Amino acid sequence: MNLTKFLIPFATVLDAAELARNVSPDPAHVEASESVLRELSQYMQELNSNGNLYDALLRKQNASTLEEHELLRSLQRDFAVRGGPSESPETRRQIMSIQNEIIDWSIRVSTVLKRTEMVAENRKQRANSSQEAWNVLISLLNRRHDLAQALSYPSYAHLAAADKLLRHPGEVSSFLDSVSALLAKTRDGSLRRAKVPVRAYCNPLFGKIQPYLGVDRVLKVFNALLGELFGIRVFPLQSWASKDMIWHPSVMYTIVIDERDGNQIGEVFFDLFAREGKIPGAAHYALRGSRRRKDGSLQQPCAAIVCDFPESIRGSGMHHYQLETLLHEFGHVLHTVLSRTSFQHLSGTRGPLDFVEIPSHLLENFAWDPGWVRRFAPQAPLSLVQGLEEAKKEAVIAELHLQAPFAALDLALHSFGHFGWGSEAQSKIRRLIRQTAHGDGPREHAVNRESFPYLPHIVGYGGCYYSYILARVLAAEIWGCLFRNPTLSLSRAGEILRWQCLCLGAAREPRQILSDLLGGSAPSFKGIAEEMGLVENNFSDQPVLPAPDRMNHQAEPLA
């Protein structure tokens, strides 16, 4: 398919260019997509540095609706932390130049890291690829620090925290310390073997259930779950009707229907299987956001879910972690497709990174719920299904053990400053790896593979990788409040999640959304402690987020 034709309806959002870049095997399409990505990103940087636009926003003090107020606040914040609109014209030009370099280095980092993972076993080729990866990583980190300095922030970690739930690197560090304290309580006794930092394989039950998780069955039950939770259904179009909409024969184009009135409310592309030229991993792409048109009608959102499942699972069944991955990424899709915001800037996953990961982690829980596992795998022995609920404790612990060093290293790298170049920079980064691992061999190995730091999501989540852990902690609280609440039916819990969170996108302050979902309670570590098997604990009184009035800990510029 001609991806240029596909991109035309979605050309106003960066995710469309990123999708085309990652799913096409054609080098010409990849190159064209990277060009579009650069052009759109640079255009956004120009807008963020436009002093006239910023002055107009500052003059616009009266918002007619809460959503308009949130839009103004969001745009003003974007200008302040990314564009330097109050700086001199010369400084603004410098900031734009650095931003554009960061875009280029980000594209090169993701390309080089992908190639590094896929190089042949030839030692010389692997060494050359590793050295190239080092060079682009160091360049990206240094330019990020330069940007922070140009915007008067102490470090890039301070800049990245400016619009997050945790608004200062010190708050992130304190949060990670609390997670480490939780993990320390699991290092003895029956949960000891869960320290193996590979979640998918920390218990043999995960492999035993694979033959019972047929792909077609899983997708059918998943659709039923959406119906019972949110009153929506996903309907694939016939291939002849969607041939002009898809980029590969294995891609499924679907429409989302609201069962209450039968109306179409969105579109979703499913690109689930690995193929040559397609980037490894799983991701969600928001191709079109929700917005209110001039005639009052609502633009329907559109999203894509992309995974790298091997074709062999069509016959052998899904691994349990693949079911989790499917649910995780579709949690993001739901955030996009169910969004009903008047402004695309606030649609779906446009909110703070450490907030938008919550729905995806929340949906993962249905891969562990005994009732739903029985429906996903109806032929599985009951003892196997019941065993999974207990195995979840080990899986959660293993996941936190795996993610904690990534988060700690990410924070350290983006708090450090300028690394210099060449072997000097490599030595400094290796020293940070040893420091963040605290002498723990498995932790150090997790982030230092083949003599190069393994840094997942270094491009999109730089300085914010802790978001995955924070989202897991907050999702555990919400799951307990909504889906383990005996007074709430599944449909009522889904209704609350849909209308008090998913449909709002970023149109309401994230802390307010969390408060509404938790019935006014502040999130604690109680939920995640229970998921880890620490039933007798004192974590219910330990807050996850600092008090909102702790203004002294916000990541404001130095100037």
XYZ file of C-alpha atoms in Angstrom:
559
model
C 0.000 0.000 0.000
C 1.079 3.606 -0.608
C 1.684 4.926 2.912
C 1.580 8.504 1.636
C -2.085 7.956 0.753
C -2.665 6.444 4.196
C -1.053 9.374 5.992
C -3.096 12.103 4.319
C -6.148 11.872 6.673
C -3.847 11.814 9.723
C -1.180 14.306 8.666
C -1.900 16.636 11.589
C -0.447 14.288 14.221
C 3.098 13.040 14.745
C 2.038 9.492 15.620
C 0.968 8.814 12.029
C 4.482 9.515 10.756
C 5.974 7.442 13.575
C 3.637 4.545 12.745
C 4.563 4.587 9.060
C 8.248 4.720 10.003
C 7.958 1.657 12.234
C 5.691 -0.677 10.258
C 6.869 -0.292 6.680
C 9.508 -2.639 5.195
C 10.141 -0.188 2.348
C 13.244 1.992 3.032
C 11.762 4.766 0.877
C 8.639 4.875 3.053
C 10.769 4.889 6.218
C 12.889 7.747 4.897
C 9.812 9.751 3.857
C 8.197 9.143 7.238
C 11.312 10.347 9.059
C 11.275 13.483 6.912
C 7.626 14.139 7.840
C 8.409 13.450 11.492
C 11.250 15.975 11.480
C 9.203 18.604 9.665
C 6.190 18.314 11.951
C 8.361 18.243 15.096
C 10.312 21.305 14.003
C 7.080 23.102 13.214
C 5.858 22.372 16.733
C 9.099 23.771 18.149
C 8.593 26.964 16.138
C 5.116 27.341 17.613
C 6.435 26.709 21.138
C 8.979 29.494 20.649
C 6.595 32.038 19.139
C 6.476 35.001 21.501
C 3.337 36.483 19.906
C 1.383 33.267 20.488
C 2.590 33.099 24.074
C 1.614 36.719 24.732
C -1.842 36.025 23.295
C -2.224 33.062 25.644
C -1.210 35.154 28.626
C -3.813 37.784 27.685
C -6.502 35.096 27.466
C -7.380 34.872 31.164
C -11.097 34.072 31.051
C -12.049 30.518 30.061
C -15.717 29.782 29.422
C -15.449 26.087 30.372
C -13.261 23.917 32.627
C -11.866 22.224 29.536
C -10.926 25.539 27.951
C -9.244 26.511 31.214
C -7.240 23.265 31.159
C -6.301 23.882 27.520
C -4.950 27.347 28.299
C -3.039 26.036 31.299
C -1.590 23.199 29.249
C -0.517 25.430 26.373
C 1.027 28.016 28.676
C 2.952 25.235 30.410
C 4.118 23.825 27.071
C 5.456 27.219 26.080
C 7.166 27.788 29.413
C 8.961 24.439 29.643
C 9.758 23.869 25.951
C 9.884 27.083 23.997
C 11.474 29.744 26.168
C 9.031 32.434 24.953
C 10.193 34.937 27.574
C 13.812 34.644 26.448
C 15.584 36.950 24.022
C 15.209 36.273 20.288
C 18.796 34.991 20.192
C 18.166 32.552 23.041
C 14.921 31.380 21.434
C 16.796 30.646 18.220
C 19.358 28.691 20.233
C 16.594 26.703 21.938
C 14.972 25.903 18.589
C 18.301 24.763 17.190
C 18.895 22.448 20.156
C 15.343 21.095 19.939
C 15.797 20.294 16.265
C 19.084 18.518 17.002
C 17.352 16.501 19.718
C 14.723 15.419 17.187
C 17.447 14.237 14.810
C 19.384 12.427 17.530
C 16.169 10.810 18.837
C 15.408 9.387 15.403
C 18.993 8.165 15.053
C 19.011 6.619 18.534
C 15.913 4.505 17.890
C 17.249 3.454 14.472
C 20.717 2.566 15.745
C 19.446 0.715 18.815
C 17.153 -1.344 16.616
C 20.067 -2.202 14.334
C 22.320 -3.001 17.315
C 19.807 -5.572 18.585
C 19.543 -7.172 15.129
C 23.234 -7.326 14.080
C 24.757 -10.643 13.153
C 27.068 -12.530 15.477
C 30.134 -11.144 13.659
C 32.257 -9.668 16.451
C 33.633 -6.763 14.397
C 30.189 -5.808 13.117
C 28.763 -5.959 16.634
C 31.603 -3.774 17.982
C 31.084 -1.165 15.263
C 27.348 -1.091 15.886
C 27.875 -0.781 19.649
C 30.266 2.134 19.185
C 27.768 3.923 16.953
C 25.084 3.357 19.575
C 27.336 4.861 22.238
C 27.975 7.948 20.088
C 24.320 8.714 19.387
C 23.275 8.026 23.009
C 25.925 10.393 24.387
C 24.955 13.052 21.842
C 21.275 12.793 22.769
C 21.973 13.026 26.514
C 24.314 15.985 26.098
C 21.916 17.937 23.909
C 19.074 17.291 26.341
C 21.200 18.788 29.085
C 22.029 21.754 26.842
C 18.305 22.333 26.311
C 17.632 22.288 30.043
C 20.415 24.805 30.615
C 19.112 27.069 27.850
C 15.689 27.008 29.541
C 17.330 27.729 32.945
C 16.682 24.284 34.480
C 19.395 22.555 36.555
C 19.113 19.346 34.509
C 16.953 17.636 31.926
C 15.366 15.590 34.728
C 14.087 18.869 36.218
C 12.741 19.962 32.829
C 11.037 16.601 32.198
C 9.335 16.713 35.617
C 7.820 20.170 35.157
C 4.389 18.947 34.007
C 4.215 15.514 35.665
C 2.498 14.081 38.747
C 5.932 13.905 40.368
C 7.167 17.415 39.692
C 10.784 17.226 40.807
C 13.614 14.665 40.465
C 13.749 14.559 44.265
C 10.132 13.368 44.344
C 10.949 10.705 41.743
C 13.931 9.571 43.820
C 11.795 9.376 46.975
C 9.179 7.350 45.121
C 11.778 4.894 43.834
C 13.162 4.584 47.379
C 9.674 3.599 48.581
C 9.451 0.958 45.852
C 12.870 -0.385 46.886
C 11.635 -0.603 50.486
C 8.673 -2.659 49.268
C 10.917 -4.980 47.291
C 13.237 -5.418 50.267
C 10.386 -7.065 52.168
C 10.096 -9.781 49.495
C 13.715 -10.906 49.445
C 13.256 -13.760 51.888
C 10.849 -16.642 52.134
C 8.683 -18.186 49.427
C 8.848 -15.177 47.119
C 12.626 -15.239 46.824
C 12.781 -16.781 43.341
C 10.613 -13.976 41.995
C 13.798 -11.866 42.001
C 14.585 -13.342 38.584
C 14.266 -10.200 36.440
C 12.274 -11.817 33.630
C 8.606 -11.497 34.367
C 7.333 -13.744 31.596
C 9.270 -16.772 32.813
C 9.442 -16.430 36.594
C 6.835 -19.194 37.020
C 6.337 -22.368 34.918
C 2.563 -21.829 34.934
C 2.934 -19.069 32.347
C 4.191 -21.560 29.791
C 1.669 -24.244 30.690
C -1.334 -22.060 29.893
C -0.139 -21.171 26.377
C -1.882 -24.051 24.523
C -5.213 -22.912 25.961
C -4.909 -19.244 24.879
C -5.975 -19.534 21.250
C -5.631 -16.215 19.407
C -9.122 -16.199 17.894
C -10.663 -17.154 21.226
C -8.702 -14.452 23.068
C -9.818 -11.741 20.634
C -13.445 -12.894 20.845
C -13.459 -12.871 24.664
C -11.606 -9.575 24.673
C -14.423 -8.058 22.629
C -16.919 -9.427 25.144
C -14.896 -7.818 27.936
C -15.151 -4.440 26.200
C -18.898 -4.916 25.918
C -19.432 -5.800 29.567
C -17.051 -3.093 30.806
C -17.813 -0.127 28.590
C -20.783 -1.079 26.434
C -18.693 -0.993 23.254
C -17.841 -3.558 20.574
C -15.106 -3.785 17.957
C -16.215 -4.889 14.480
C -13.676 -5.771 11.746
C -14.597 -4.662 8.240
C -14.468 -7.144 5.382
C -11.133 -7.146 3.564
C -12.672 -5.831 0.354
C -14.099 -2.840 2.242
C -10.860 -1.960 4.013
C -8.195 -2.734 1.408
C -7.464 0.954 0.868
C -7.110 1.521 4.634
C -4.468 -1.032 5.575
C -0.710 -1.196 4.931
C -0.260 -4.994 5.092
C -2.616 -7.961 4.523
C -2.190 -9.079 8.157
C -3.517 -5.741 9.464
C -7.141 -5.674 10.591
C -9.138 -2.454 10.318
C -12.039 -2.199 12.763
C -14.722 0.234 13.819
C -15.818 0.746 17.430
C -19.574 0.800 18.092
C -21.338 2.096 21.193
C -23.958 -0.560 21.987
C -26.276 1.939 23.674
C -27.236 3.624 20.406
C -25.446 1.620 17.719
C -23.359 4.605 16.624
C -19.773 4.359 15.503
C -17.455 6.166 17.930
C -13.966 5.365 16.634
C -11.612 3.295 14.522
C -8.780 0.924 15.440
C -6.080 -0.769 13.342
C -4.756 -4.092 14.686
C -1.219 -4.870 13.461
C -0.362 -7.718 15.804
C 2.164 -9.973 14.079
C 5.884 -9.675 13.419
C 7.226 -9.405 9.873
C 10.428 -8.412 8.149
C 11.151 -4.684 8.378
C 8.663 -4.049 11.163
C 10.137 -2.609 14.347
C 10.205 -5.045 17.316
C 8.086 -4.385 20.384
C 4.562 -3.229 21.103
C 3.117 0.265 20.854
C -0.035 2.354 20.552
C -0.361 5.172 18.035
C -2.975 7.918 18.370
C -3.618 8.652 14.703
C -6.502 11.053 15.193
C -7.705 12.660 18.383
C -11.081 13.765 19.617
C -12.113 17.372 18.949
C -15.264 19.417 18.513
C -15.689 20.696 14.968
C -17.084 24.130 14.119
C -20.472 22.610 13.258
C -20.670 21.066 16.753
C -20.022 17.492 15.661
C -17.303 15.412 17.297
C -14.352 14.130 15.296
C -14.042 10.376 15.791
C -10.702 9.245 17.239
C -8.571 6.670 15.468
C -5.751 4.562 16.904
C -3.451 1.703 15.955
C -2.179 -1.122 18.156
C 1.106 -2.615 16.940
C 2.714 -5.771 18.388
C 5.396 -8.234 17.309
C 3.701 -11.542 18.099
C 5.133 -14.429 16.040
C 2.772 -15.952 13.479
C 3.334 -19.324 15.176
C 1.007 -18.404 18.051
C -1.954 -18.790 15.677
C -1.422 -22.526 16.117
C 0.407 -22.828 19.432
C -1.560 -20.255 21.446
C -0.465 -17.029 23.142
C 2.028 -16.792 25.939
C 0.482 -15.273 29.019
C 2.735 -12.202 28.758
C 1.471 -11.687 25.179
C -2.094 -11.582 26.498
C -0.889 -9.010 29.032
C 0.796 -7.013 26.277
C -2.364 -7.006 24.164
C -4.422 -5.744 27.099
C -1.774 -3.158 28.032
C -1.581 -1.583 24.593
C -5.343 -1.647 24.180
C -5.620 0.271 27.432
C -3.870 3.101 25.581
C -6.169 2.586 22.597
C -9.222 2.940 24.837
C -7.817 6.187 26.243
C -7.651 7.513 22.668
C -10.842 6.072 21.197
C -13.134 6.759 24.164
C -11.874 10.314 24.543
C -14.586 12.948 24.113
C -12.633 16.179 24.405
C -13.418 19.382 22.537
C -9.740 20.024 21.803
C -7.400 17.551 20.138
C -4.536 18.896 22.257
C -6.251 17.357 25.303
C -7.413 14.158 23.641
C -6.593 10.686 24.933
C -2.978 10.118 25.896
C -1.916 13.771 25.544
C -1.584 14.124 29.329
C 1.491 13.716 31.570
C 3.504 10.555 30.839
C 3.291 9.354 34.429
C -0.506 9.550 34.246
C -1.337 8.185 30.768
C 0.253 4.808 31.560
C -2.393 4.116 34.228
C -5.245 2.786 31.999
C -2.879 0.402 30.201
C -1.578 -1.067 33.461
C -5.110 -1.222 34.818
C -6.375 -3.295 31.884
C -3.524 -5.810 32.350
C -5.257 -7.048 35.501
C -7.867 -8.885 33.436
C -5.105 -11.258 32.287
C -4.893 -12.423 35.920
C -8.512 -12.293 37.057
C -9.640 -15.937 37.508
C -13.099 -15.352 36.034
C -11.734 -13.773 32.866
C -8.838 -16.221 32.549
C -11.465 -18.996 32.560
C -13.141 -17.256 29.632
C -9.906 -16.581 27.752
C -8.828 -20.219 28.256
C -12.010 -22.265 28.887
C -10.258 -25.629 28.372
C -7.481 -24.921 30.861
C -7.495 -27.018 34.069
C -9.035 -25.200 37.007
C -5.880 -25.726 39.084
C -3.871 -23.893 36.414
C -6.239 -20.930 36.387
C -6.275 -20.716 40.169
C -2.497 -20.997 40.269
C -2.115 -17.954 38.060
C -3.690 -15.730 40.686
C -0.990 -16.753 43.153
C 1.690 -16.509 40.467
C 0.730 -12.889 39.894
C 2.547 -11.970 43.111
C 5.795 -13.313 41.732
C 5.196 -11.641 38.373
C 4.570 -8.220 39.910
C 7.674 -8.506 42.088
C 9.788 -9.647 39.137
C 8.480 -6.770 37.020
C 9.323 -4.193 39.683
C 12.792 -5.715 40.110
C 13.275 -5.376 36.361
C 11.888 -1.845 35.974
C 13.497 -0.298 39.076
C 17.080 -0.240 37.718
C 15.867 1.174 34.390
C 14.064 3.970 36.216
C 16.989 4.680 38.533
C 19.509 4.788 35.678
C 17.220 6.936 33.517
C 16.883 9.450 36.368
C 20.645 9.428 37.021
C 21.535 9.919 33.353
C 19.206 12.886 32.979
C 20.262 14.464 36.287
C 24.010 14.226 35.694
C 24.797 17.143 33.399
C 27.076 17.182 30.346
C 28.970 13.886 29.935
C 31.684 15.092 27.608
C 32.543 12.829 24.700
C 34.078 9.540 23.710
C 35.662 7.239 26.285
C 35.307 9.869 29.029
C 31.519 9.913 28.610
C 31.344 6.118 28.425
C 33.278 5.823 31.697
C 30.909 8.245 33.436
C 27.843 6.357 32.222
C 29.284 3.001 33.281
C 29.996 4.490 36.699
C 26.355 5.571 36.977
C 25.274 2.059 36.052
C 27.337 0.591 38.891
C 26.057 3.206 41.341
C 22.383 2.695 40.499
C 22.782 -1.104 40.658
C 24.172 -0.798 44.232
C 26.444 -3.783 43.711
C 23.567 -6.072 42.669
C 24.841 -8.218 39.783
C 21.438 -9.046 38.214
C 20.376 -5.387 38.388
C 23.598 -4.260 36.722
C 23.258 -6.910 34.020
C 19.668 -5.819 33.340
C 20.810 -2.353 32.249
C 24.220 -3.218 30.769
C 24.000 -5.776 27.985
C 26.716 -6.462 25.421
C 28.839 -3.614 26.900
C 26.126 -1.080 26.118
C 23.357 0.314 28.373
C 19.986 -1.241 27.652
C 17.612 1.723 27.882
C 14.066 0.963 26.755
C 12.030 4.028 25.796
C 15.033 6.348 26.103
C 13.504 8.531 23.363
C 9.892 8.914 24.430
C 10.341 8.532 28.191
C 13.706 10.188 28.793
C 13.818 11.397 32.402
C 10.403 9.805 33.029
C 10.929 6.053 32.818
C 9.719 5.793 36.405
C 6.249 6.394 34.901
C 5.806 2.660 34.331
C 6.320 1.872 38.001
C 4.200 4.782 39.219
C 1.387 3.774 36.866
C 1.524 0.192 38.150
C 1.241 1.412 41.740
C -1.659 3.769 40.956
C -3.424 1.156 38.801
C -3.267 -1.303 41.712
C -5.082 1.258 43.882
C -7.769 1.868 41.254
C -8.223 -1.859 40.601
C -8.852 -2.454 44.282
C -11.271 0.463 44.558
C -13.308 -0.306 41.425
C -12.943 -3.967 40.483
C -12.515 -5.567 43.914
C -15.328 -3.535 45.392
C -18.225 -5.910 46.201
C -20.727 -3.047 45.919
C -19.857 -2.343 42.272
C -20.820 -4.497 39.298
C -18.345 -4.885 36.443
C -20.419 -2.622 34.210
C -20.714 0.052 36.929
C -16.957 -0.030 37.541
C -16.383 0.232 33.787
C -18.828 3.122 33.563
C -16.907 5.017 36.262
C -13.590 4.341 34.522
C -14.970 5.387 31.137
C -16.713 8.616 32.100
C -14.511 9.787 34.981
C -11.184 9.023 33.314
C -10.954 7.712 29.749
C -13.367 10.101 28.066
C -11.684 13.098 29.724
C -8.249 12.604 28.205
C -6.172 15.474 29.582
C -9.169 17.801 29.906
C -9.121 17.544 33.696
C -6.270 17.836 36.171
C -4.800 14.309 36.638
C -4.876 14.481 40.435
C -8.585 15.289 40.287
C -9.221 12.301 38.016
C -7.349 10.046 40.438
C -9.304 11.434 43.374
C -12.613 10.814 41.594
C -11.671 7.229 40.719
C -10.593 6.536 44.297
C -13.692 8.046 45.880
C -11.795 11.041 47.221
C -8.981 9.026 48.803
C -5.331 9.786 48.151
C -3.444 6.914 46.477
C -1.239 4.841 48.755
C 1.063 1.823 48.368
C -1.547 -0.501 49.852
C -2.808 -1.882 46.546
C 0.592 -2.759 45.112
C 1.713 -4.223 48.459
C -1.283 -6.558 48.402
C -0.526 -7.551 44.804
C 2.990 -8.458 45.976
C 1.597 -10.675 48.738
C 2.422 -8.251 51.550
C -1.027 -8.418 53.115
C 0.131 -7.535 56.604
C 1.649 -4.159 55.897
C 1.593 -0.548 56.963
C 1.614 0.854 53.440
C -2.005 2.030 53.468
C -0.924 5.243 55.206
C 2.066 5.906 52.972
C 1.117 8.373 50.205
C 2.311 7.771 46.661
C 2.113 11.406 45.562
C 3.413 14.384 47.547
C 0.888 16.882 48.824
C -0.144 19.309 46.042
C 0.856 22.317 48.172
C 4.527 21.268 48.266
C 5.463 24.089 45.917
C 9.088 24.093 47.117
C 9.645 20.803 45.336
C 8.349 21.779 41.911
C 10.833 21.764 39.071
C 10.884 25.460 38.233
C 13.669 27.075 36.207
C 16.630 28.554 38.038
C 16.012 32.033 36.634
